mmCIF file of C-alpha atoms in Angstrom:
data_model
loop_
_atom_site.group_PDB
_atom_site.id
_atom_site.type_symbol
_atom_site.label_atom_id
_atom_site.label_comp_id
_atom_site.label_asym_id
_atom_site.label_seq_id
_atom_site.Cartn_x
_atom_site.Cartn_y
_atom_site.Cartn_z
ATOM 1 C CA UNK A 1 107.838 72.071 82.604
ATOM 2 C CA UNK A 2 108.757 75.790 84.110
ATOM 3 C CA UNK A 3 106.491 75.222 87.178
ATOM 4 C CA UNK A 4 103.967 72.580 89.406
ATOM 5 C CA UNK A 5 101.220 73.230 90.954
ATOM 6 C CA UNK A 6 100.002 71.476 93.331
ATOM 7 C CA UNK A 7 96.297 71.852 95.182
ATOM 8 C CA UNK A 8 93.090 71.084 94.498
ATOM 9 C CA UNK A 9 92.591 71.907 90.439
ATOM 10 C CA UNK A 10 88.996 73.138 91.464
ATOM 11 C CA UNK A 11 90.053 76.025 93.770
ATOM 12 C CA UNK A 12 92.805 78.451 93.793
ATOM 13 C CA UNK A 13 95.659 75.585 92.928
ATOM 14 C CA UNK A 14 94.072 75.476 89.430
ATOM 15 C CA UNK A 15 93.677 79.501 89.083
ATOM 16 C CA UNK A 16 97.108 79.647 89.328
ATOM 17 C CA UNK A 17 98.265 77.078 86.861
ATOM 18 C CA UNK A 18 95.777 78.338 84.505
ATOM 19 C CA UNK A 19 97.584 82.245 84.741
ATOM 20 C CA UNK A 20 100.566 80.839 84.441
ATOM 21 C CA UNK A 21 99.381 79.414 81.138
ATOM 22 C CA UNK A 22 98.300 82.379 79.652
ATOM 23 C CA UNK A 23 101.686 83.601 80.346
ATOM 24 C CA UNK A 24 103.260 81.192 78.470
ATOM 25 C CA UNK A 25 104.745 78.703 81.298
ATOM 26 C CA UNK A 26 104.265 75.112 80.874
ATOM 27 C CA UNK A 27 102.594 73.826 84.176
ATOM 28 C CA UNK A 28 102.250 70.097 85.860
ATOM 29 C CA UNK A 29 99.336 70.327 88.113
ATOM 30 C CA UNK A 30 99.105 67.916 90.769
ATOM 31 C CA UNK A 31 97.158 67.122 94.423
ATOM 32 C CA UNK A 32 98.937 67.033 97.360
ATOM 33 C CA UNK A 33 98.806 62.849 97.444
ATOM 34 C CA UNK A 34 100.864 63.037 94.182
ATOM 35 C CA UNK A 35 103.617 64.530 96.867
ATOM 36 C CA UNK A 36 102.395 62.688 99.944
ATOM 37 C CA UNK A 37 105.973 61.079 100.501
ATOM 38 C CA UNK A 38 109.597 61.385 99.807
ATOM 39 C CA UNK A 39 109.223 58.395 97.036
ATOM 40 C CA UNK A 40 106.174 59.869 95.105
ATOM 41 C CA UNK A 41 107.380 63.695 95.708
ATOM 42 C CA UNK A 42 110.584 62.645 94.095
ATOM 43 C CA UNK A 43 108.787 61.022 91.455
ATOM 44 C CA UNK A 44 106.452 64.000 90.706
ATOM 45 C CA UNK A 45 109.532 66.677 90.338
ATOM 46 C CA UNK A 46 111.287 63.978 87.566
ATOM 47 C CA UNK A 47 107.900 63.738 85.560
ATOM 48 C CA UNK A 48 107.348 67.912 86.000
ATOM 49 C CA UNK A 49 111.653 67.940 85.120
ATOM 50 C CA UNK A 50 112.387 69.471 88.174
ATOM 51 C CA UNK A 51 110.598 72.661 87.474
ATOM 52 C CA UNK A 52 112.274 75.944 89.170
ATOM 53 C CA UNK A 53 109.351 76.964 90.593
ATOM 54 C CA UNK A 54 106.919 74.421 92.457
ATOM 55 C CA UNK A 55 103.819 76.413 94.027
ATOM 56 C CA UNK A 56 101.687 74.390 97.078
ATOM 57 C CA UNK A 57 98.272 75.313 98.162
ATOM 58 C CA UNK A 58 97.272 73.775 101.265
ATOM 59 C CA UNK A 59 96.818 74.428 104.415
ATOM 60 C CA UNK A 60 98.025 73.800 107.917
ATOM 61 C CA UNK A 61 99.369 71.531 108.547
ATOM 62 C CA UNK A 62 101.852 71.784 105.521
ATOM 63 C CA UNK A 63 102.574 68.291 104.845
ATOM 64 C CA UNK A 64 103.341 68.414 101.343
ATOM 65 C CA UNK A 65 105.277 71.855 101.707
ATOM 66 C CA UNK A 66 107.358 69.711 104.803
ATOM 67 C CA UNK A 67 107.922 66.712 102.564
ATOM 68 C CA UNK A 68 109.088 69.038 98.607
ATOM 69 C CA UNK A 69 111.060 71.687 101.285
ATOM 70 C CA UNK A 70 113.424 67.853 102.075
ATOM 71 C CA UNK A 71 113.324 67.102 98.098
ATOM 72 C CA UNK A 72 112.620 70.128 95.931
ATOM 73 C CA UNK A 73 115.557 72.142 94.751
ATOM 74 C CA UNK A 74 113.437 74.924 93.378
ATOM 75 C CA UNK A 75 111.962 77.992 94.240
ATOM 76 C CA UNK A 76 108.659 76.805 96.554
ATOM 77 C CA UNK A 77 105.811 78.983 97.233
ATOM 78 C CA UNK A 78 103.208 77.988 99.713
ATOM 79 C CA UNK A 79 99.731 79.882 99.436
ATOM 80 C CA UNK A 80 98.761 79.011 103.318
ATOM 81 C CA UNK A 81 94.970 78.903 103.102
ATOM 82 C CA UNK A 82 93.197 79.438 106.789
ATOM 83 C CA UNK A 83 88.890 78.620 106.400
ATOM 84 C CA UNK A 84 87.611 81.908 108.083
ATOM 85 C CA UNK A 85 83.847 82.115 108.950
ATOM 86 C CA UNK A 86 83.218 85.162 106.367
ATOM 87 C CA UNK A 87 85.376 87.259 104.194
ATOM 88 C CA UNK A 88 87.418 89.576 106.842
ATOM 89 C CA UNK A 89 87.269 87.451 109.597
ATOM 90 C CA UNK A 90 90.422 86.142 111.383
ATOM 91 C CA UNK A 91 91.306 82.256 111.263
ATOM 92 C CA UNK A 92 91.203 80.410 114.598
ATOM 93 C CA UNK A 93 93.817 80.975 116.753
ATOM 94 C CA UNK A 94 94.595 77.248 116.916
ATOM 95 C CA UNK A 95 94.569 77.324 112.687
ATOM 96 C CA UNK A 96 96.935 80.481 112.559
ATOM 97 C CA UNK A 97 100.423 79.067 112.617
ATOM 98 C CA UNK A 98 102.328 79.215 109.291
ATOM 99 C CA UNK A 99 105.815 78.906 108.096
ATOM 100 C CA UNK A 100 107.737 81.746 107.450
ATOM 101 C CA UNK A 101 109.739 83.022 104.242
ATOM 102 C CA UNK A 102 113.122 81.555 104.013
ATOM 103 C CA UNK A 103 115.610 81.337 101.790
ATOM 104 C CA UNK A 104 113.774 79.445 98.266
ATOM 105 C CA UNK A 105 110.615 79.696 100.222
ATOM 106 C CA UNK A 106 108.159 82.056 100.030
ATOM 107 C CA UNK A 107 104.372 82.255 102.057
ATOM 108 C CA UNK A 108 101.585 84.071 100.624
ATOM 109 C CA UNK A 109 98.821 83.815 103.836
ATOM 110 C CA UNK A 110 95.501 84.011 102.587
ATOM 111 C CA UNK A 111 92.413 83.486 104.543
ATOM 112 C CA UNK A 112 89.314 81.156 102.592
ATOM 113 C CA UNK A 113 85.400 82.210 102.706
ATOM 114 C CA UNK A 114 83.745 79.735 100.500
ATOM 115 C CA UNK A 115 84.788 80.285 96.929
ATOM 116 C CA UNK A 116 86.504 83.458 98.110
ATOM 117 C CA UNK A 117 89.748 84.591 99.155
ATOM 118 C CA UNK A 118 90.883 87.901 100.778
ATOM 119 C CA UNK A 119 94.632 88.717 101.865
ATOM 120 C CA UNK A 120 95.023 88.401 106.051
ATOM 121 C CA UNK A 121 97.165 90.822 106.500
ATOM 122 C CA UNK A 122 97.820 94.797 105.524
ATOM 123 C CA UNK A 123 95.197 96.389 103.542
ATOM 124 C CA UNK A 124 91.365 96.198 104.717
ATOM 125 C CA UNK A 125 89.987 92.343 103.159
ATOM 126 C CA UNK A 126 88.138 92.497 99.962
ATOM 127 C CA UNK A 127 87.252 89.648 99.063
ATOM 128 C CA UNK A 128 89.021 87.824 95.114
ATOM 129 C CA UNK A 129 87.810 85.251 93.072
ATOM 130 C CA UNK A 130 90.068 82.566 92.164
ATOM 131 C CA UNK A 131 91.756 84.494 89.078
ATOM 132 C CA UNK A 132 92.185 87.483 91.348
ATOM 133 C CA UNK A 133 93.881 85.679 93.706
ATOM 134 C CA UNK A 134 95.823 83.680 91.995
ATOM 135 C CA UNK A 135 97.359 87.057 90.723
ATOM 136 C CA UNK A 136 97.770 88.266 94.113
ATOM 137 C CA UNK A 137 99.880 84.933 94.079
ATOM 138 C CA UNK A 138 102.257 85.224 91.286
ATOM 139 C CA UNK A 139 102.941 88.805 92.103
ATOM 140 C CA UNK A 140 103.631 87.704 95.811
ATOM 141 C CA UNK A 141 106.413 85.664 94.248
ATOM 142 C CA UNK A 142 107.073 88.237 91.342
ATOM 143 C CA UNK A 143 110.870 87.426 91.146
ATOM 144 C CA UNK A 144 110.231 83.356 91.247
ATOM 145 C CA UNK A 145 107.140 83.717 88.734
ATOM 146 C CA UNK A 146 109.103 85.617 86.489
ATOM 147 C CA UNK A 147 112.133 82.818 86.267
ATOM 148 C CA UNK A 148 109.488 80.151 85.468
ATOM 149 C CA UNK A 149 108.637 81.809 81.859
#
């Protein structure tokens, strides 16, 4: 496999695998109780065979992004969802923590409407369907996207 993704397959988690596909990467998706744990995490990144790039949709607060960042030797993007009331609006101040980019991690924030996404930060909010998003992902990660062709 060149990447796993893991999130709900219904939502953005499964946007992304499904670009990936078209791009020619061979994708593992999985839900975050496939990586709830240091035993089944490990397990998960032998089946996927330890893919270089390992993307995690979830949000706060980051379990399975704690739990691959102690077993994953790949490149990890986290897409930090935060629910927001409408498309635009600002996440609860007691929802807005998030990790920060580090070295093999990086965080694309995005806040969730519904079926909709829209980026919290920089330009005004408009708000992307789950294919839209998903490419507001991979280009997020452009360099660690690009390795997992």
């Amino acid at each position: 496999m060149n990447a796993l993704v893991i999130g709900p397959q219904d939502g953005l988690a499964g946007a992304v695998a499904r670009r990936l596909r078209r791009h020619g990467a061979r994708v593992l998706p999985a839900i975050a109780a496939d990586a709830a744990d240091a035993e089944r995490a490990g397990w998960l990144l032998d089946e996927a065979g330890h893919p270089g790039l390992v993307i995690v949709v979830e949000s706060a607060p980051y379990a399975t992004l704690d739990v691959l960042l102690a077993t994953a030797r790949a490149e990890i993007v986290l897409v930090a969802e935060q629910r927001t009331a409408a498309v635009g609006a600002r996440p609860a101040a007691a929802r807005a923590w998030m990790p920060r980019d580090m070295d093999g991690l990086t965080v694309v924030p995005l806040g969730r409407s519904g079926r909709r996404w829209h980026r919290l930060e920089g330009a005004r909010p408009e708000p992307m369907g789950g294919e839209r998003a998903a490419a507001l992902v991979l280009s997020a990660c452009g360099a660690a996207a690009a390795s997992s062709r």
